[in-house]
Short mmCIF file of C-alpha atoms in Angstrom, two decimals:
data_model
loop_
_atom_site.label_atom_id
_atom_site.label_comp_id
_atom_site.label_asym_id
_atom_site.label_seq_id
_atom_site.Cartn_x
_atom_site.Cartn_y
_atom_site.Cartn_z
CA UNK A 1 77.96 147.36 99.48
CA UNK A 2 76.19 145.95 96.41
CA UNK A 3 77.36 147.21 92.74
CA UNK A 4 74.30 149.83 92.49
CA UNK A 5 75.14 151.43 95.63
CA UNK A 6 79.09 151.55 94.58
CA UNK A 7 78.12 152.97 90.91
CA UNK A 8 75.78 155.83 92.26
CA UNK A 9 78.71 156.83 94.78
CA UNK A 10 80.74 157.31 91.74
CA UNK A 11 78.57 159.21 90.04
CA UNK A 12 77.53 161.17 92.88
CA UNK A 13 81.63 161.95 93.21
CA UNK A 14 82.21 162.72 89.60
CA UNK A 15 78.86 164.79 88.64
CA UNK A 16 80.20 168.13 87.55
CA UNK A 17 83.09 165.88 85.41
CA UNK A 18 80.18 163.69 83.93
CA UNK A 19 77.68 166.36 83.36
CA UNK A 20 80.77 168.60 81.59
CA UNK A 21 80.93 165.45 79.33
CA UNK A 22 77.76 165.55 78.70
CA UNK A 23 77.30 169.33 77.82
CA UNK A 24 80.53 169.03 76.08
CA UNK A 25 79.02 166.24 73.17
CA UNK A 26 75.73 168.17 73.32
CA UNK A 27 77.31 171.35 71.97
CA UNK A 28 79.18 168.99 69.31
CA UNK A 29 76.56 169.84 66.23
CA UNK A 30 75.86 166.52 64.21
CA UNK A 31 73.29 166.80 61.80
CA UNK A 32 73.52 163.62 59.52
CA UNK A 33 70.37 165.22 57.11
CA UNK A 34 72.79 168.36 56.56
CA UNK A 35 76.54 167.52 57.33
CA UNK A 36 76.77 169.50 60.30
CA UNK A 37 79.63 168.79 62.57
CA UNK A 38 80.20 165.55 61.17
CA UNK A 39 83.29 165.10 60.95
CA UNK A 40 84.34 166.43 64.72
CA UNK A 41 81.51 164.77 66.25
CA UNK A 42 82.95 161.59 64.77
CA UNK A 43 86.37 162.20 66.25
CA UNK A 44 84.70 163.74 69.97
CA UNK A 45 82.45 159.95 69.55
CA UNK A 46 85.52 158.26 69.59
CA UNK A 47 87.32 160.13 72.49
CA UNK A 48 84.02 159.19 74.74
CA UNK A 49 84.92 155.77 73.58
CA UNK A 50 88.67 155.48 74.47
CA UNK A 51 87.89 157.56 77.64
CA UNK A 52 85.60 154.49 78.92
CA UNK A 53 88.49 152.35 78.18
CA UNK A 54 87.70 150.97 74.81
CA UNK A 55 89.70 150.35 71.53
CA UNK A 56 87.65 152.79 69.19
CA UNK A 57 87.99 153.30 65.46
CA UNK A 58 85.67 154.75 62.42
CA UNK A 59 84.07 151.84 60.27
CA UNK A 60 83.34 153.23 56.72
CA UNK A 61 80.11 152.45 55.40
CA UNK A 62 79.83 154.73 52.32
CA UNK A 63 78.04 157.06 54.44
CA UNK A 64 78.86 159.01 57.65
CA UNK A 65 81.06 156.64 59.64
CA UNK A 66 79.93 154.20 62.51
CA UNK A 67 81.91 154.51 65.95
CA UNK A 68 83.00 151.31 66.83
CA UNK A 69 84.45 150.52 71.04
CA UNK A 70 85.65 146.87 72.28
CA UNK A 71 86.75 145.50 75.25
CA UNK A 72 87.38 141.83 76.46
CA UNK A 73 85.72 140.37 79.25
CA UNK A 74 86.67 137.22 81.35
CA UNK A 75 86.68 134.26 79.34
CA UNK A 76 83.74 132.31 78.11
CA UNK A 77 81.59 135.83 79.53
CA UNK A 78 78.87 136.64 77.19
CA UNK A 79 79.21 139.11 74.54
CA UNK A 80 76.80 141.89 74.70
CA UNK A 81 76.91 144.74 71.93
CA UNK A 82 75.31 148.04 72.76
CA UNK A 83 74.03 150.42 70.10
CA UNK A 84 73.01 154.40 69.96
CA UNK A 85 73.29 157.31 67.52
CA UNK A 86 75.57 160.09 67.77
CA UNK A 87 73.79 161.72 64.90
CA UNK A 88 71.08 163.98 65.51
CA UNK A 89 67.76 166.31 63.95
CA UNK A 90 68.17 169.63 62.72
CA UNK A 91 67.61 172.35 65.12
CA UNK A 92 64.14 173.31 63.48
CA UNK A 93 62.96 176.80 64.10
CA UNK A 94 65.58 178.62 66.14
CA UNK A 95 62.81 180.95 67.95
CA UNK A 96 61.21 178.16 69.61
CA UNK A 97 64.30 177.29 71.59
CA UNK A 98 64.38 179.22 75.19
CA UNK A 99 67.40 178.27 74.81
CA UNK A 100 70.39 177.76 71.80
CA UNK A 101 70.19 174.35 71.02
CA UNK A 102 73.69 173.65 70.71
CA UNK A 103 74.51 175.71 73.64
CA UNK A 104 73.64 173.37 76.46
CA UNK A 105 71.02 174.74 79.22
CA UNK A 106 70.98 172.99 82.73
CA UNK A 107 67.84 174.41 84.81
CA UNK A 108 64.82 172.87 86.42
CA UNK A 109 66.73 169.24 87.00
CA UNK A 110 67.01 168.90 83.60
CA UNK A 111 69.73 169.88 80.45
CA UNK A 112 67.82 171.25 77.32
CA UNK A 113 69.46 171.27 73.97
CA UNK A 114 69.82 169.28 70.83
CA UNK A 115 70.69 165.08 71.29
CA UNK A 116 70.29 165.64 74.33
CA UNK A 117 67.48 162.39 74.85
CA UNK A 118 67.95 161.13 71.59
CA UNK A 119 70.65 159.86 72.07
CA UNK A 120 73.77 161.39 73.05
CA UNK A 121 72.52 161.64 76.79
CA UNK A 122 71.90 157.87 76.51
CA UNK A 123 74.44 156.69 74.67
CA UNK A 124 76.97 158.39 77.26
CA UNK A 125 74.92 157.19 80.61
CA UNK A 126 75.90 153.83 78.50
CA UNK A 127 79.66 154.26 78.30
CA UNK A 128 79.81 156.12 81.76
CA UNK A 129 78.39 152.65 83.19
CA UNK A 130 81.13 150.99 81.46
CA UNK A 131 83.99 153.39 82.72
CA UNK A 132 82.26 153.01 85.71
CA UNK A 133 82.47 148.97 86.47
CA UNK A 134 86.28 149.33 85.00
CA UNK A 135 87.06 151.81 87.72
CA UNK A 136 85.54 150.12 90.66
CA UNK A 137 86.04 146.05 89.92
CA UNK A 138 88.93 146.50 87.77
CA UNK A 139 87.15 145.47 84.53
CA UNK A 140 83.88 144.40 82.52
CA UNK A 141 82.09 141.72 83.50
CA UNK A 142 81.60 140.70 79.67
CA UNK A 143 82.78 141.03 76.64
CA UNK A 144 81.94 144.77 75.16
CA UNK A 145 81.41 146.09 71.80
CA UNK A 146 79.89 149.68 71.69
CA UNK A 147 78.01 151.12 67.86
CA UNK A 148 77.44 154.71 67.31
CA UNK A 149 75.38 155.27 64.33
CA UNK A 150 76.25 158.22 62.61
CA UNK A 151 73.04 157.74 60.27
CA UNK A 152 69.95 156.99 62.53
CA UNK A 153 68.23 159.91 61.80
CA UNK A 154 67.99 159.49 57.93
CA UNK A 155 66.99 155.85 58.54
CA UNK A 156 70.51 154.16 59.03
CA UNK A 157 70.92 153.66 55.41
CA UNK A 158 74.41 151.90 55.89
CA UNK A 159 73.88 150.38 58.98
CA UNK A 160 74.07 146.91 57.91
CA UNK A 161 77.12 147.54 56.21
CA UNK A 162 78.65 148.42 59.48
CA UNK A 163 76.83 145.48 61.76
CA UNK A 164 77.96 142.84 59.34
CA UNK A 165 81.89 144.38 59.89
CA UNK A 166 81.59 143.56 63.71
CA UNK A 167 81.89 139.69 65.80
CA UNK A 168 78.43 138.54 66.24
CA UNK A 169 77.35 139.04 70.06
CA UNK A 170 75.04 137.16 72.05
CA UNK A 171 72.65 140.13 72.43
CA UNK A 172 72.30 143.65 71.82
CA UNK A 173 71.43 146.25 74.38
CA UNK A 174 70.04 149.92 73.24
CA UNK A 175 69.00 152.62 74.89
CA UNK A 176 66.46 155.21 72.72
CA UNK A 177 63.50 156.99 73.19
CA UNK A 178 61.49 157.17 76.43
CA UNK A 179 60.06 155.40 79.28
CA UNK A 180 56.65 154.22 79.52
CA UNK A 181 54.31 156.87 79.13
CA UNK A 182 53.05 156.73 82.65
CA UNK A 183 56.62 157.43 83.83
CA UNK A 184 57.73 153.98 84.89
CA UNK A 185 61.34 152.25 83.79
CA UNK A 186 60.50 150.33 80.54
CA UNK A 187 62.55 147.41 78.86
CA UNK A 188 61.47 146.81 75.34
CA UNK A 189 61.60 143.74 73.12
CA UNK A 190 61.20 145.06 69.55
CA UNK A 191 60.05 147.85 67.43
CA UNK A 192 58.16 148.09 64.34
CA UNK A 193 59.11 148.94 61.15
CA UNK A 194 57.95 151.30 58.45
CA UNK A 195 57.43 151.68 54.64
CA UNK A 196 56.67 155.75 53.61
CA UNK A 197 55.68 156.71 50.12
CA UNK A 198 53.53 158.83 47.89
CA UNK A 199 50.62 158.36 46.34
CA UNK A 200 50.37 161.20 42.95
CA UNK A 201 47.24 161.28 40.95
CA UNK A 202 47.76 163.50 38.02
CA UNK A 203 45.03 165.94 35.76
CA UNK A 204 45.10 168.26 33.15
CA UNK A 205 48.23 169.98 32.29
CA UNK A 206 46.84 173.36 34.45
CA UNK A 207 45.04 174.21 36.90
CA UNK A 208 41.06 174.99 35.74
CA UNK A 209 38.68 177.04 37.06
CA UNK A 210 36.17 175.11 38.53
CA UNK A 211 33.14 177.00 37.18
CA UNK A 212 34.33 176.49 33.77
CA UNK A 213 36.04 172.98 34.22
CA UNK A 214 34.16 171.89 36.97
CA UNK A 215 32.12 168.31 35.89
CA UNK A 216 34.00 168.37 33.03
CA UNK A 217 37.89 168.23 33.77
CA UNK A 218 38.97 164.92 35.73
CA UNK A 219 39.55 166.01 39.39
CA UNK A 220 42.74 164.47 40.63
CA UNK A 221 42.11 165.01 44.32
CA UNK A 222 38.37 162.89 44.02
CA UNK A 223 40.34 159.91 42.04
CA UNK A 224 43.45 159.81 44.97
CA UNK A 225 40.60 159.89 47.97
CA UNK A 226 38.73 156.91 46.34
CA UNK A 227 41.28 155.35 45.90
CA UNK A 228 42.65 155.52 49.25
CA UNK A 229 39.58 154.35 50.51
CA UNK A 230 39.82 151.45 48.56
CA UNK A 231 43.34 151.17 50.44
CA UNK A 232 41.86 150.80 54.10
CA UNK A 233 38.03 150.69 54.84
CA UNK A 234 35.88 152.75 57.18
CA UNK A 235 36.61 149.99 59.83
CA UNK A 236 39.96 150.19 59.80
CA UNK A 237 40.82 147.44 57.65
CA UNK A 238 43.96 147.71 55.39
CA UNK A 239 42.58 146.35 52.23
CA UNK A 240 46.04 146.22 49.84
CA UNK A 241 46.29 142.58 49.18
CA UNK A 242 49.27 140.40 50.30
CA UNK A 243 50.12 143.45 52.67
CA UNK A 244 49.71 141.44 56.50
CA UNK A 245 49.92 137.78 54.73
CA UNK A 246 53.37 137.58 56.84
CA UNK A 247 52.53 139.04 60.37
CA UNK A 248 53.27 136.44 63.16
CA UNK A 249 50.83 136.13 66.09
CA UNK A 250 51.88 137.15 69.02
CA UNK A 251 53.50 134.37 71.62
CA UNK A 252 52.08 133.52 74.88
CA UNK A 253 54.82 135.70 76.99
CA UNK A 254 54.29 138.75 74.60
CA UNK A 255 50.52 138.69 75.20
CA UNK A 256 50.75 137.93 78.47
CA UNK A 257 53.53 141.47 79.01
CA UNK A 258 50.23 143.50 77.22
CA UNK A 259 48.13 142.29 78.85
CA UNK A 260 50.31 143.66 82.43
CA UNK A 261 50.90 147.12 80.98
CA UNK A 262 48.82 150.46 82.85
CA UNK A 263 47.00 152.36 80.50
CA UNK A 264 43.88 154.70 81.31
CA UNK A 265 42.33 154.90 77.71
CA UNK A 266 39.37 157.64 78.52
CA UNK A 267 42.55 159.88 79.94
CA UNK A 268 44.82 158.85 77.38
CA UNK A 269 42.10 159.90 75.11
CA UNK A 270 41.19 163.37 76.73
CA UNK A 271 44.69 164.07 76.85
CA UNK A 272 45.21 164.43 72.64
CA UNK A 273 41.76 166.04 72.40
CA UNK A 274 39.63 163.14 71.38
CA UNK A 275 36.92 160.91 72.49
CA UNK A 276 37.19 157.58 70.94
CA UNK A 277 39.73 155.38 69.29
CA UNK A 278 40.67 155.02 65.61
CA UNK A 279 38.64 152.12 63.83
CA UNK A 280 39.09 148.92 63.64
CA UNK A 281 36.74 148.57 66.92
CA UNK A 282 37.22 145.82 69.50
CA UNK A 283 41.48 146.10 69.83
CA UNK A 284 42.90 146.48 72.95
CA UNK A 285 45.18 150.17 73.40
CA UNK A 286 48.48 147.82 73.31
CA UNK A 287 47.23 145.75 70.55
CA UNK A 288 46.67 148.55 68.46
CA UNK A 289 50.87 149.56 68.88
CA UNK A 290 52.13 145.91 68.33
CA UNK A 291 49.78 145.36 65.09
CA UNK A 292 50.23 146.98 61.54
CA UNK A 293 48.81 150.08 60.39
CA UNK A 294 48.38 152.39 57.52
CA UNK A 295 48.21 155.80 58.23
CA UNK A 296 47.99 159.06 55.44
CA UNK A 297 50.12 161.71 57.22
CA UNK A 298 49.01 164.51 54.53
CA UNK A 299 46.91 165.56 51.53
CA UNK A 300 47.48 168.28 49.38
CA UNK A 301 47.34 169.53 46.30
CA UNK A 302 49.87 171.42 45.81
CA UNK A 303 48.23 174.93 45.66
CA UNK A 304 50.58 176.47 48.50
CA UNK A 305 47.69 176.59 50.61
CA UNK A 306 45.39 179.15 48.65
CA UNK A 307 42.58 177.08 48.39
CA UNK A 308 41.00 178.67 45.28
CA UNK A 309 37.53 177.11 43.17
CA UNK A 310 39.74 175.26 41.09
CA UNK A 311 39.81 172.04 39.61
CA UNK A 312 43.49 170.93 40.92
CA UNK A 313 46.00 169.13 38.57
CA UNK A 314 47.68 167.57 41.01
CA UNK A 315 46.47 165.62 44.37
CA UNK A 316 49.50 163.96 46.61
CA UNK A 317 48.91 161.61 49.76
CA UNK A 318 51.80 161.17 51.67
CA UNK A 319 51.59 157.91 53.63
CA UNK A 320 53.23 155.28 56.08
CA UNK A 321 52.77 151.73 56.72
CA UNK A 322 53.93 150.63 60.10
CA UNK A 323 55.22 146.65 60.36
CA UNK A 324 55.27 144.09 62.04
CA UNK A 325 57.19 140.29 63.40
CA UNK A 326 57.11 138.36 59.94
CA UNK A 327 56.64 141.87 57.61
CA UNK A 328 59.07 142.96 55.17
CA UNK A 329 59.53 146.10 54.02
CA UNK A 330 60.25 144.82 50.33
CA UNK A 331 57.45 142.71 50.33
CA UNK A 332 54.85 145.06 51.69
CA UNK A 333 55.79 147.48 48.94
CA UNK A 334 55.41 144.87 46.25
CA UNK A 335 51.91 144.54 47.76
CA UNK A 336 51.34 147.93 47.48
CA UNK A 337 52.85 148.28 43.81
CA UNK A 338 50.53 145.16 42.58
CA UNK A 339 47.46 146.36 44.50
CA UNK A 340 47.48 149.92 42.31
CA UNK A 341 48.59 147.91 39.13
CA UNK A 342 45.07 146.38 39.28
CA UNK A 343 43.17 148.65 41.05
CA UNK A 344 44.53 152.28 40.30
CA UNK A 345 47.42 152.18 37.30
CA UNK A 346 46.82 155.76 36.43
CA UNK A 347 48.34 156.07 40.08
CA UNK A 348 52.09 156.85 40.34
CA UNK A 349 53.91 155.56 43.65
CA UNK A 350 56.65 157.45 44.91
CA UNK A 351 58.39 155.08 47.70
CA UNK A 352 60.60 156.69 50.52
CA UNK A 353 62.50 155.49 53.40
CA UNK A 354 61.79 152.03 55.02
CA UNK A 355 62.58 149.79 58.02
CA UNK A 356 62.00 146.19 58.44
CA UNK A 357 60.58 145.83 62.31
CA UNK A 358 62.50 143.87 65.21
CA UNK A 359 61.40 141.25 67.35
CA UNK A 360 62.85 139.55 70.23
CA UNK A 361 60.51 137.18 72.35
CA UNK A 362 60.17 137.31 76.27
CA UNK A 363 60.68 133.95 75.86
CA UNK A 364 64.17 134.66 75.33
CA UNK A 365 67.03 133.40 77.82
CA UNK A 366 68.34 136.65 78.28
CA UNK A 367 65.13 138.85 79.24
CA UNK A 368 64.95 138.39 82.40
CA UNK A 369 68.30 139.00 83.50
CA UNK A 370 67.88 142.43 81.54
CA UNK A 371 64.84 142.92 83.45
CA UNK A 372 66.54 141.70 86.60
CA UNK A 373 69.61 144.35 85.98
CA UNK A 374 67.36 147.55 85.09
CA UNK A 375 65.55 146.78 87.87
CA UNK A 376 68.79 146.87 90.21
CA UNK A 377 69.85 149.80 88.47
CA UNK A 378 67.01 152.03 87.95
CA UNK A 379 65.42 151.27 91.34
CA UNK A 380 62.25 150.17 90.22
CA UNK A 381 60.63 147.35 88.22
CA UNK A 382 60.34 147.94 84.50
CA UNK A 383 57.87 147.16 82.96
CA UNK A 384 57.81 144.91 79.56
CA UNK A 385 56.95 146.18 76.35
CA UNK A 386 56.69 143.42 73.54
CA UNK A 387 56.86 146.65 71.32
CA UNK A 388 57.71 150.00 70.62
CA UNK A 389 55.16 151.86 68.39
CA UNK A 390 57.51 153.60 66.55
CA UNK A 391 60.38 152.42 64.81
CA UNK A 392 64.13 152.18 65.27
CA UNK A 393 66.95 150.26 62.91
CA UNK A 394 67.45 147.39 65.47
CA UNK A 395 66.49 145.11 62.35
CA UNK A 396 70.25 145.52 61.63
CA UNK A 397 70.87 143.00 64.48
CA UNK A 398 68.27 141.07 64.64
CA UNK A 399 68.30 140.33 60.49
CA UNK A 400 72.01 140.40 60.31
CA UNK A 401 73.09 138.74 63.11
CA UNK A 402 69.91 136.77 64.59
CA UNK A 403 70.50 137.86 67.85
CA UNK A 404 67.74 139.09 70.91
CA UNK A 405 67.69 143.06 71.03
CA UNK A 406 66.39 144.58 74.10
CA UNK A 407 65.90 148.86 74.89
CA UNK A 408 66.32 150.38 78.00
CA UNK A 409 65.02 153.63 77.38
CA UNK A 410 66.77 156.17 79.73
CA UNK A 411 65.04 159.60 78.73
CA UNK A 412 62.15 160.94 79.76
CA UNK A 413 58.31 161.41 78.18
CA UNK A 414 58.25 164.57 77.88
CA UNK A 415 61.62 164.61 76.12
CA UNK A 416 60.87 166.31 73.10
CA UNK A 417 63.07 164.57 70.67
CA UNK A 418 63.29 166.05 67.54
CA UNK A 419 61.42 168.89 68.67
CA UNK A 420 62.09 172.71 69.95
CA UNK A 421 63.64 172.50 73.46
CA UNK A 422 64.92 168.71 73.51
CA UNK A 423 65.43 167.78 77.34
CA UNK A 424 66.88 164.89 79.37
CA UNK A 425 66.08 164.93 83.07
CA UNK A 426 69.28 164.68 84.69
CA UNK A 427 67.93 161.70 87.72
CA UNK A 428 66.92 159.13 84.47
CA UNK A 429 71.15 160.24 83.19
CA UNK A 430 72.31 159.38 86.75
CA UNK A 431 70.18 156.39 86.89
CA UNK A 432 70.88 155.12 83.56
CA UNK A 433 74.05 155.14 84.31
CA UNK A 434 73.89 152.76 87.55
CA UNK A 435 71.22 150.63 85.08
CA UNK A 436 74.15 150.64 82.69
CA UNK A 437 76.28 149.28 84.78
CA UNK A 438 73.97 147.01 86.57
CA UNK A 439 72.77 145.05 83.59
CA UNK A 440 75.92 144.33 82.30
CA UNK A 441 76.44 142.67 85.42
CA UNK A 442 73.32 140.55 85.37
CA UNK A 443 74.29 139.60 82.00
CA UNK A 444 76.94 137.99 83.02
CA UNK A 445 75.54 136.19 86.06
CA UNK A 446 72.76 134.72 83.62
CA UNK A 447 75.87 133.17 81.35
CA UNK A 448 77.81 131.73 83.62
#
C-alpha cells in the first residue's frame, strides 16, 4: 500500500478526533486587527504544534508572537519550512452569519465559521500530515520547521523579524487561499505584492454652496480626478514615472504554465456582470494577474454620503498598486512621491500598508517534485500558477532567505475568506491532509 492510501486510512480512522481539532482552533477567537483571543490562541497554536510531534515555542517580534515547530529528519534530508497564519479577520456584521462565527457549524460537507479557509483549516491539514507520516513510518522524511504568523492579516508587519530568527531551509511550502477558480488542485509559484495609499486634494476651509461658490471656489474633487488621470490613461497605461522600470519578464517555463491554464473569459465575464475586460487591450486573462496594476478602490468626499450642490473641501482617492518580480514596494512609492512632486504638489499622499511580491521560477529544482507530491496527494494534477493575483507576505522568505516558495492552496473557491459565513469543504481538509503528507515525501525523494 503506497503512502496516500496509508494517510487517507488514518484519516478516515481518526475523523471525528481531527475534525474536533479542527472545530476546537476555529472557536479559538484571534483577531490580530483587535486583540481578540490572542494570547490563548497563541498557547492552543502551540499545543497543535507539540501534538504533531514538534518542539514549539513563541518567537517575539514586537508584535503578536510567531509559532515556531521543528523536527529533524534523516540526515543530509532537505529542509522544508512550512508557513500559515493563525491570526484571523474580524467577524464583520454578526447578522450575516447563519451561523456564530466562532461557534463552529458542520452541515452540507462543509464547516462554516471564522479561519476556517484562511488558514487555520490549512494550516492544521498541514500539521495533521506531519503527525500523520510520524505515526505510520515512524518519522519525517525531512527536516521540519513549521511558522504561524500571528500578524498576516494586518500585513505581517514583523514577519521578517521572526523569519530571520529561524535556520534557513531549502524551500518553503504554504498553504493559503483557494484552488483554481475552475475547481482544480493548484500549486502556485509566487504572489504579487502591493503598495495602498491616499491621494487628498484639499479646498477652501468649508464646504460652499455651489450656486454661490460654484466657478468660483477651487473644486477639490475636479483637481484629484485629473490628476488621477494623469496617473493611468484611458488605455490602461500606468503613467507615474519610474513605477514598472524594475518588472522582470516573465521566463520561458512561467509563460509556458499561462499559457496551459483553463479560463473561459466571455463566462468569466458574465459571471461579475460585465461584458469586456479592463483596458489596456490585447493582454491575455493570465497576463493581466501576473503584470502590475493600479487600481482606485474609492472616491469620496467626505460628505457622509449626502450628496448635496456643494462645492466639496475635501476629495480622497483611496488606491492600490499591485507588484510585480523585480518591484519594490519602497521604490514604487518613491515613484509615486516624485511623480506628484512635479506633476501635482498641492497633492498630499497618505501611504498605507505594503508588500514586496514573491517569485519562485518553474525552473526551479524543487517544482516538480511539489507538483509530483500534490498530485499523489490530492488525486489529481494541479495545475501551475506562475502567480497569485493577490498578495500574501511570502516575500519574507524569498527576500530574507532566497529560497523557492511554493502554495498549495487547500480551501475551496467559494470559501469566503474574510467574509460572512467563511467555509472549508471538509474533502479539500481530508485531502490536504494526504497532500500534506505526500509532498513532504516527494521532497525528499527529489534530494536524495
Amino acid at each position: 500500500m503506497g503512502l496516500a492510501e496509508q494517510v487517507r486510512d488514518w484519516v478516515r480512522d481518526r475523523e471525528p478526533g481531527l475534525l474536533a481539532e479542527l472545530a476546537a482552533w476555529i472557536a479559538q477567537p484571534s483577531v490580530s486587527r483587535t486583540g481578540e483571543g490572542m494570547a490563548d490562541a497563541a498557547e492552543h497554536g502551540l499545543e497543535l504544534l507539540r501534538r504533531s510531534g514538534l518542539t514549539a515555542r513563541a518567537v517575539e517580534t514586537g508584535g503578536w508572537p510567531a509559532l515556531v515547530g521543528t523536527a529533524p529528519g534523516p540526515a543530509d534530508a532537505p529542509h522544508v519550512l512550512v508557513y500559515g497564519h493563525y491570526d484571523v479577520q474580524p467577524a464583520g456584521p454578526l447578522h450575516e452569519w447563519l451561523s456564530p462565527p466562532f461557534e463552529p457549524d458542520f452541515r452540507d460537507g462543509r464547516v462554516y465559521g471564522r479561519g476556517t479557509g484562511d488558514n487555520k483549516g490549512q494550516h492544521l491539514a498541514q500539521l495533521l500530515g506531519l503527525r500523520a507520516l510520524r505515526e505510520i513510518t515512524g518519522g519525517l522524511p525531512c527536516r521540519v520547521t513549521v511558522l504561524l504568523d500571528g500578524e498576516e492579516e494586518t500585513g505581517s508587519p514583523n514577519l521578517a523579524k521572526a523569519v530571520r530568527q529561524l535556520d534557513r531551509p531549502d524551500l518553503v511550502v504554504w498553504s493559503d487561499g483557494p484552488v483554481h477558480e475552475s475547481g482544480r488542485a493548484s500549486v502556485v509559484l509566487g504572489v504579487r505584492g502591493i503598495v495602498t495609499f491616499e491621494l487628498r486634494v484639499r479646498g477652501a476651509n468649508d464646504v460652499l454652496h455651489s450656486g454661490n461658490w460654484g466657478g468660483v471656489a477651487p473644486n477639490p474633487a475636479w483637481r484629484l480626478v485629473q490628476v488621477l488621470a494623469g496617473m493611468r490613461d484611458a488605455q490602461g497605461n500606468v503613467l507615474v514615472e519610474g513605477f514598472a522600470d524594475d518588472v522582470v519578464p516573465l521566463s520561458p517555463g512561467e509563460r509556458d504554465a499561462l499559457e496551459r491554464l483553463p479560463v473561459d473569459v466571455p463566462e468569466v465575464l458574465a459571471g461579475i456582470g460585465v461584458s469586456g475586460l479592463e483596458p489596456p487591450a490585447g493582454l491575455g486573462y493570465y497576463q493581466r494577474l501576473t503584470g502590475p496594476t493600479f487600481s482606485i478602490n474609492s472616491l469620496t468626499c467626505e460628505d457622509a454620503g449626502e450628496h448635496r450642490t456643494v462645492v466639496p473641501n475635501v476629495a480622497v482617492a483611496k488606491c492600490d498598486m499591485r507588484l510585480v518580480g523585480g518591484q519594490r514596494a519602497d521604490a514604487v512609492f518613491a515613484a509615486i512621491r516624485a511623480h506628484l512632486a512635479r506633476h501635482a504638489p498641492d497633492v498630499e499622499l497618505v501611504t498605507g500598508g505594503a508588500m514586496n511580491p514573491s517569485r519562485t521560477l518553474p525552473e526551479t529544482r524543487w517544482t516538480q517534485a511539489v507538483l509530483r507530491g500534490a498530485e499523489v496527494g490530492l488525486g489529481e494534477e494541479p495545475l501551475l500558477l506562475p502567480a497569485l493575483g493577490g498578495s500574501l507576505p511570502i516575500a519574507a522568505f524569498t527576500d530574507e532567505l532566497d529560497v523557492p516558495c511554493y502554495g498549495v492552496p487547500l480551501a475551496n473557491v467559494d470559501e469566503h475568506n474574510h467574509a460572512p459565513n467563511e467555509n472549508l469543504v471538509l474533502d479539500w481538509f481530508r485531502r490536504g491532509i494526504v497532500a500534506a503528507a505526500t509532498v513532504q515525501r516527494a521532497i525528499a525523494e527529489e534530494g536524495r
